[in-house]
Amino acid sequence: MVFRMFAAALAAGLLSAVLITGLQSFITAPLILEAETFEEVAPAHNHDGHSHGDATAQPSWAPWAPEDGLERQLYTLLANCGAGIGFALLLVVGLSFDLPALSARRGVMWGVAGFSVFTLAPALGLPPGAPGMPTPDEQAAQIWWLLTVLLSGAGLGSMAFGKSFVIKALGAVLMVLPHLWGAPPLNAIDSQLPPELAARFAASSIVLSAVFWVMMGYLSGLFFSKLGERSAPD
Amino acid sequence: MNNNTTYAPASDVTVTETTKARVLALVFGAAILFTVGFAYSTPVHNAAHDTRHTLAFPCH
């Protein structure tokens, strides 16, 4: 079972990551590069680690960052592979509760659930931001994001699998809770980012996440069930 | 597709085996996601920067 789950997640995560990196390279990557040209007006933090002391605005000890172009795309591919495998491992855990009726179709349903929990729920309080957008304190944002994902996951699970009305109602409360509490406030910064660029980035990010999740779900379900057919004792 | 495929009855052994696999997958999945989406190390942040923004992990 360990091999079956990890092999399915690895294959689903890697394939999805390659495809989503391709889509990102001509949908969101150009928006990020464009947004960074506005970010440099107000140097909040370092995005270009390659000015070796020649630019007065940059510190001479600029930390490593991938070179724009192919190197940056390769690191994005690597990070997407990590995200794909990580999310697919969680999907496969969910799918393992569906074992007798496992299919690619069930995988898509788990993928949509993952999208709701990991993308939609946090986006209500922390909309996807292009570089240079005002953001909350990073640590506070991470804690709120993590709590929102955990509570939304528990809530959605209770609503989907809870036997009694009370459990389902409790699930709904869990999902609403982080939004009643509220996401951490944005730090006021003098952002030069054009609003239409920010809006386009937020929308593109959510749409690409949906594609990514559905793909990971479909492929996780497919590989998990196919590997089962092959290894199940007759 | 579900034409009465015979599945091995869930004995205690397979249940433990499945639970072990679930725990392992959860731990590895969470560890990878933490590295990609949350780790503070600057080189890791810079390498995963575009992924963090696009998948809307909280990023600066």
Short mmCIF file of N, CA and C in Angstrom, two decimals, chain A residues 11-126:
data_model
loop_
_atom_site.label_atom_id
_atom_site.label_comp_id
_atom_site.label_asym_id
_atom_site.label_seq_id
_atom_site.Cartn_x
_atom_site.Cartn_y
_atom_site.Cartn_z
N ALA A 11 3.62 10.09 -9.62
CA ALA A 11 3.31 10.21 -11.05
C ALA A 11 2.30 11.33 -11.29
N ALA A 12 1.24 11.38 -10.47
CA ALA A 12 0.22 12.40 -10.66
C ALA A 12 0.78 13.80 -10.41
N GLY A 13 1.58 13.94 -9.34
CA GLY A 13 2.13 15.24 -9.00
C GLY A 13 3.10 15.74 -10.06
N LEU A 14 3.99 14.86 -10.54
CA LEU A 14 4.99 15.28 -11.53
C LEU A 14 4.33 15.68 -12.84
N LEU A 15 3.39 14.85 -13.32
CA LEU A 15 2.72 15.16 -14.58
C LEU A 15 1.95 16.47 -14.50
N SER A 16 1.21 16.64 -13.41
CA SER A 16 0.43 17.87 -13.24
C SER A 16 1.35 19.08 -13.17
N ALA A 17 2.50 18.91 -12.49
CA ALA A 17 3.42 20.03 -12.34
C ALA A 17 3.99 20.45 -13.69
N VAL A 18 4.33 19.49 -14.53
CA VAL A 18 4.88 19.83 -15.85
C VAL A 18 3.83 20.61 -16.65
N LEU A 19 2.59 20.13 -16.62
CA LEU A 19 1.55 20.80 -17.39
C LEU A 19 1.24 22.19 -16.85
N ILE A 20 1.18 22.31 -15.52
CA ILE A 20 0.81 23.61 -14.95
C ILE A 20 1.96 24.62 -15.14
N THR A 21 3.22 24.12 -15.13
CA THR A 21 4.34 25.03 -15.37
C THR A 21 4.26 25.59 -16.79
N GLY A 22 3.85 24.75 -17.74
CA GLY A 22 3.67 25.22 -19.11
C GLY A 22 2.61 26.31 -19.19
N LEU A 23 1.47 26.09 -18.53
CA LEU A 23 0.40 27.09 -18.55
C LEU A 23 0.85 28.38 -17.85
N GLN A 24 1.52 28.21 -16.70
CA GLN A 24 1.99 29.39 -15.96
C GLN A 24 2.94 30.23 -16.79
N SER A 25 3.77 29.55 -17.60
CA SER A 25 4.83 30.29 -18.29
C SER A 25 4.25 31.30 -19.28
N PHE A 26 3.02 31.07 -19.75
CA PHE A 26 2.48 32.14 -20.60
C PHE A 26 1.21 32.78 -20.05
N ILE A 27 0.79 32.42 -18.82
CA ILE A 27 -0.36 33.12 -18.24
C ILE A 27 0.05 33.98 -17.05
N THR A 28 0.68 33.36 -16.03
CA THR A 28 1.00 34.15 -14.83
C THR A 28 2.44 34.67 -14.80
N ALA A 29 3.39 33.91 -15.39
CA ALA A 29 4.79 34.36 -15.32
C ALA A 29 4.99 35.76 -15.93
N PRO A 30 4.37 36.06 -17.10
CA PRO A 30 4.53 37.42 -17.64
C PRO A 30 3.93 38.48 -16.72
N LEU A 31 2.84 38.14 -16.01
CA LEU A 31 2.23 39.09 -15.08
C LEU A 31 3.15 39.36 -13.89
N ILE A 32 3.83 38.28 -13.42
CA ILE A 32 4.76 38.44 -12.29
C ILE A 32 5.92 39.35 -12.70
N LEU A 33 6.47 39.10 -13.91
CA LEU A 33 7.60 39.91 -14.38
C LEU A 33 7.18 41.37 -14.53
N GLU A 34 5.97 41.58 -15.05
CA GLU A 34 5.48 42.95 -15.23
C GLU A 34 5.27 43.62 -13.87
N ALA A 35 4.72 42.85 -12.92
CA ALA A 35 4.47 43.41 -11.59
C ALA A 35 5.79 43.79 -10.91
N GLU A 36 6.84 43.01 -11.15
CA GLU A 36 8.12 43.28 -10.49
C GLU A 36 8.74 44.59 -10.97
N THR A 37 8.38 45.04 -12.18
CA THR A 37 8.93 46.32 -12.64
C THR A 37 8.36 47.46 -11.79
N PHE A 38 7.14 47.28 -11.26
CA PHE A 38 6.58 48.32 -10.38
C PHE A 38 7.12 48.18 -8.96
N GLU A 39 7.44 46.94 -8.59
CA GLU A 39 7.95 46.68 -7.24
C GLU A 39 9.29 47.36 -7.04
N GLU A 40 10.09 47.43 -8.11
CA GLU A 40 11.44 48.00 -7.96
C GLU A 40 11.42 49.49 -7.65
N VAL A 41 10.26 50.13 -7.94
CA VAL A 41 10.15 51.56 -7.61
C VAL A 41 10.26 51.76 -6.11
N ALA A 42 9.56 50.87 -5.37
CA ALA A 42 9.65 50.90 -3.91
C ALA A 42 10.33 49.62 -3.45
N PRO A 43 11.65 49.66 -3.23
CA PRO A 43 12.37 48.41 -2.94
C PRO A 43 12.04 47.88 -1.55
N ALA A 44 10.94 47.13 -1.46
CA ALA A 44 10.53 46.57 -0.18
C ALA A 44 11.41 45.40 0.18
N HIS A 45 11.62 44.52 -0.77
CA HIS A 45 12.57 43.44 -0.53
C HIS A 45 13.17 42.97 -1.85
N ASN A 46 14.19 42.18 -1.68
CA ASN A 46 15.05 41.90 -2.82
C ASN A 46 14.50 40.79 -3.71
N HIS A 47 14.28 41.11 -4.98
CA HIS A 47 13.86 40.08 -5.92
C HIS A 47 14.95 39.75 -6.93
N ASP A 48 15.95 40.58 -6.96
CA ASP A 48 16.99 40.36 -7.95
C ASP A 48 18.31 40.21 -7.21
N GLY A 49 18.74 39.00 -7.07
CA GLY A 49 19.92 38.76 -6.27
C GLY A 49 21.22 38.89 -7.04
N HIS A 50 21.20 39.56 -8.16
CA HIS A 50 22.39 39.50 -9.01
C HIS A 50 23.08 40.84 -9.19
N SER A 51 22.71 41.81 -8.39
CA SER A 51 23.43 43.07 -8.47
C SER A 51 24.56 42.99 -7.45
N HIS A 52 25.73 42.68 -7.90
CA HIS A 52 26.83 42.39 -6.98
C HIS A 52 27.49 43.67 -6.50
N GLY A 53 26.74 44.46 -5.78
CA GLY A 53 27.33 45.64 -5.17
C GLY A 53 27.45 46.83 -6.10
N ASP A 54 27.06 46.68 -7.37
CA ASP A 54 27.23 47.80 -8.28
C ASP A 54 26.05 48.77 -8.21
N ALA A 55 24.89 48.28 -7.79
CA ALA A 55 23.75 49.18 -7.67
C ALA A 55 23.68 49.68 -6.23
N THR A 56 23.56 50.96 -6.05
CA THR A 56 23.60 51.52 -4.71
C THR A 56 22.36 51.13 -3.91
N ALA A 57 21.23 50.88 -4.61
CA ALA A 57 19.99 50.57 -3.90
C ALA A 57 20.02 49.16 -3.30
N GLN A 58 20.82 48.28 -3.89
CA GLN A 58 20.82 46.88 -3.45
C GLN A 58 21.98 46.64 -2.49
N PRO A 59 21.76 45.82 -1.45
CA PRO A 59 22.88 45.48 -0.59
C PRO A 59 23.87 44.59 -1.34
N SER A 60 25.15 44.70 -0.98
CA SER A 60 26.16 43.97 -1.74
C SER A 60 26.11 42.48 -1.43
N TRP A 61 25.43 42.09 -0.30
CA TRP A 61 25.39 40.68 0.08
C TRP A 61 24.13 40.02 -0.43
N ALA A 62 23.56 40.57 -1.52
CA ALA A 62 22.28 40.07 -2.04
C ALA A 62 22.24 38.55 -2.05
N PRO A 63 21.23 37.94 -1.45
CA PRO A 63 21.17 36.48 -1.39
C PRO A 63 20.92 35.88 -2.76
N TRP A 64 21.19 34.58 -2.85
CA TRP A 64 21.03 33.88 -4.11
C TRP A 64 19.57 33.90 -4.57
N ALA A 65 19.38 34.11 -5.85
CA ALA A 65 18.07 33.93 -6.47
C ALA A 65 18.31 33.46 -7.89
N PRO A 66 17.41 32.65 -8.44
CA PRO A 66 17.65 32.16 -9.80
C PRO A 66 17.67 33.31 -10.81
N GLU A 67 18.50 33.14 -11.81
CA GLU A 67 18.61 34.13 -12.89
C GLU A 67 17.31 34.14 -13.69
N ASP A 68 16.85 35.34 -14.05
CA ASP A 68 15.63 35.42 -14.88
C ASP A 68 15.81 34.62 -16.16
N GLY A 69 14.73 34.05 -16.64
CA GLY A 69 14.80 33.26 -17.87
C GLY A 69 14.72 31.78 -17.55
N LEU A 70 15.53 31.00 -18.27
CA LEU A 70 15.44 29.54 -18.15
C LEU A 70 15.67 29.05 -16.72
N GLU A 71 16.68 29.62 -16.03
CA GLU A 71 17.00 29.14 -14.69
C GLU A 71 15.81 29.35 -13.75
N ARG A 72 15.21 30.54 -13.85
CA ARG A 72 14.06 30.83 -13.00
C ARG A 72 12.89 29.88 -13.30
N GLN A 73 12.69 29.61 -14.60
CA GLN A 73 11.60 28.69 -14.99
C GLN A 73 11.85 27.28 -14.48
N LEU A 74 13.14 26.86 -14.50
CA LEU A 74 13.46 25.52 -14.02
C LEU A 74 13.20 25.40 -12.51
N TYR A 75 13.54 26.46 -11.75
CA TYR A 75 13.27 26.41 -10.31
C TYR A 75 11.77 26.45 -10.04
N THR A 76 11.04 27.19 -10.88
CA THR A 76 9.58 27.19 -10.72
C THR A 76 9.03 25.80 -11.01
N LEU A 77 9.58 25.13 -12.04
CA LEU A 77 9.15 23.76 -12.34
C LEU A 77 9.43 22.85 -11.14
N LEU A 78 10.64 23.02 -10.55
CA LEU A 78 11.01 22.20 -9.39
C LEU A 78 10.04 22.44 -8.24
N ALA A 79 9.75 23.71 -7.96
CA ALA A 79 8.83 24.04 -6.86
C ALA A 79 7.43 23.51 -7.16
N ASN A 80 7.01 23.61 -8.43
CA ASN A 80 5.69 23.08 -8.80
C ASN A 80 5.66 21.56 -8.62
N CYS A 81 6.77 20.89 -8.93
CA CYS A 81 6.83 19.43 -8.73
C CYS A 81 6.64 19.13 -7.25
N GLY A 82 7.29 19.91 -6.39
CA GLY A 82 7.12 19.72 -4.95
C GLY A 82 5.67 19.91 -4.55
N ALA A 83 5.07 21.01 -5.02
CA ALA A 83 3.66 21.28 -4.67
C ALA A 83 2.77 20.16 -5.21
N GLY A 84 3.03 19.73 -6.44
CA GLY A 84 2.21 18.69 -7.06
C GLY A 84 2.29 17.38 -6.29
N ILE A 85 3.52 16.97 -5.95
CA ILE A 85 3.68 15.70 -5.22
C ILE A 85 3.08 15.83 -3.81
N GLY A 86 3.31 16.97 -3.17
CA GLY A 86 2.77 17.18 -1.82
C GLY A 86 1.25 17.13 -1.81
N PHE A 87 0.63 17.87 -2.71
CA PHE A 87 -0.84 17.87 -2.77
C PHE A 87 -1.36 16.49 -3.18
N ALA A 88 -0.68 15.85 -4.13
CA ALA A 88 -1.15 14.53 -4.59
C ALA A 88 -1.07 13.50 -3.47
N LEU A 89 -0.04 13.63 -2.59
CA LEU A 89 0.03 12.70 -1.45
C LEU A 89 -1.19 12.88 -0.55
N LEU A 90 -1.62 14.14 -0.33
CA LEU A 90 -2.81 14.37 0.49
C LEU A 90 -4.04 13.80 -0.22
N LEU A 91 -4.11 14.00 -1.55
CA LEU A 91 -5.26 13.49 -2.32
C LEU A 91 -5.35 11.97 -2.22
N VAL A 92 -4.20 11.33 -2.30
CA VAL A 92 -4.17 9.87 -2.28
C VAL A 92 -4.62 9.35 -0.91
N VAL A 93 -4.27 10.11 0.16
CA VAL A 93 -4.76 9.72 1.49
C VAL A 93 -6.29 9.78 1.50
N GLY A 94 -6.86 10.86 0.95
CA GLY A 94 -8.32 10.96 0.87
C GLY A 94 -8.90 9.83 0.04
N LEU A 95 -8.28 9.56 -1.11
CA LEU A 95 -8.78 8.52 -2.01
C LEU A 95 -8.71 7.13 -1.38
N SER A 96 -7.76 6.95 -0.45
CA SER A 96 -7.60 5.62 0.16
C SER A 96 -8.84 5.26 0.99
N PHE A 97 -9.65 6.26 1.36
CA PHE A 97 -10.90 5.95 2.07
C PHE A 97 -12.00 5.51 1.10
N ASP A 98 -11.75 5.70 -0.20
CA ASP A 98 -12.71 5.33 -1.24
C ASP A 98 -12.35 4.00 -1.87
N LEU A 99 -11.42 3.28 -1.26
CA LEU A 99 -10.73 2.19 -1.96
C LEU A 99 -11.58 1.27 -2.85
N PRO A 100 -12.70 0.74 -2.40
CA PRO A 100 -13.38 -0.20 -3.30
C PRO A 100 -13.87 0.48 -4.58
N ALA A 101 -14.29 1.74 -4.47
CA ALA A 101 -14.90 2.42 -5.62
C ALA A 101 -13.95 3.42 -6.27
N LEU A 102 -12.66 3.17 -6.12
CA LEU A 102 -11.65 4.11 -6.59
C LEU A 102 -11.71 4.30 -8.11
N SER A 103 -11.66 5.55 -8.57
CA SER A 103 -11.64 5.80 -10.01
C SER A 103 -11.10 7.19 -10.26
N ALA A 104 -10.81 7.48 -11.53
CA ALA A 104 -10.36 8.82 -11.89
C ALA A 104 -11.46 9.83 -11.58
N ARG A 105 -12.73 9.40 -11.73
CA ARG A 105 -13.84 10.32 -11.46
C ARG A 105 -13.86 10.72 -9.99
N ARG A 106 -13.65 9.75 -9.10
CA ARG A 106 -13.58 10.08 -7.67
C ARG A 106 -12.40 11.00 -7.42
N GLY A 107 -11.34 10.79 -8.19
CA GLY A 107 -10.16 11.64 -8.06
C GLY A 107 -10.48 13.09 -8.38
N VAL A 108 -11.28 13.30 -9.43
CA VAL A 108 -11.67 14.67 -9.79
C VAL A 108 -12.45 15.30 -8.64
N MET A 109 -13.35 14.51 -8.02
CA MET A 109 -14.13 15.06 -6.90
C MET A 109 -13.23 15.46 -5.74
N TRP A 110 -12.25 14.62 -5.43
CA TRP A 110 -11.29 14.97 -4.37
C TRP A 110 -10.45 16.18 -4.78
N GLY A 111 -10.15 16.28 -6.07
CA GLY A 111 -9.39 17.44 -6.55
C GLY A 111 -10.17 18.73 -6.38
N VAL A 112 -11.47 18.69 -6.69
CA VAL A 112 -12.31 19.88 -6.52
C VAL A 112 -12.40 20.23 -5.03
N ALA A 113 -12.48 19.21 -4.18
CA ALA A 113 -12.51 19.46 -2.73
C ALA A 113 -11.20 20.12 -2.30
N GLY A 114 -10.07 19.62 -2.81
CA GLY A 114 -8.77 20.21 -2.48
C GLY A 114 -8.69 21.66 -2.94
N PHE A 115 -9.20 21.92 -4.12
CA PHE A 115 -9.22 23.30 -4.65
C PHE A 115 -10.04 24.20 -3.72
N SER A 116 -11.20 23.71 -3.27
CA SER A 116 -12.04 24.52 -2.38
C SER A 116 -11.34 24.82 -1.07
N VAL A 117 -10.64 23.81 -0.54
CA VAL A 117 -10.03 23.95 0.77
C VAL A 117 -8.73 24.77 0.70
N PHE A 118 -7.89 24.46 -0.30
CA PHE A 118 -6.56 25.07 -0.35
C PHE A 118 -6.51 26.37 -1.15
N THR A 119 -7.46 26.59 -2.07
CA THR A 119 -7.41 27.81 -2.87
C THR A 119 -8.57 28.75 -2.54
N LEU A 120 -9.80 28.25 -2.69
CA LEU A 120 -10.96 29.14 -2.54
C LEU A 120 -11.07 29.68 -1.11
N ALA A 121 -11.00 28.80 -0.11
CA ALA A 121 -11.22 29.25 1.27
C ALA A 121 -10.22 30.33 1.69
N PRO A 122 -8.90 30.12 1.53
CA PRO A 122 -7.98 31.18 1.94
C PRO A 122 -8.07 32.42 1.06
N ALA A 123 -8.51 32.26 -0.22
CA ALA A 123 -8.54 33.41 -1.13
C ALA A 123 -9.54 34.47 -0.67
N LEU A 124 -10.53 34.06 0.12
CA LEU A 124 -11.52 35.02 0.60
C LEU A 124 -10.88 36.05 1.53
N GLY A 125 -9.92 35.62 2.34
CA GLY A 125 -9.26 36.56 3.25
C GLY A 125 -7.93 37.06 2.71
N LEU A 126 -7.22 36.18 2.00
CA LEU A 126 -5.91 36.54 1.43
C LEU A 126 -5.95 36.29 -0.07
#
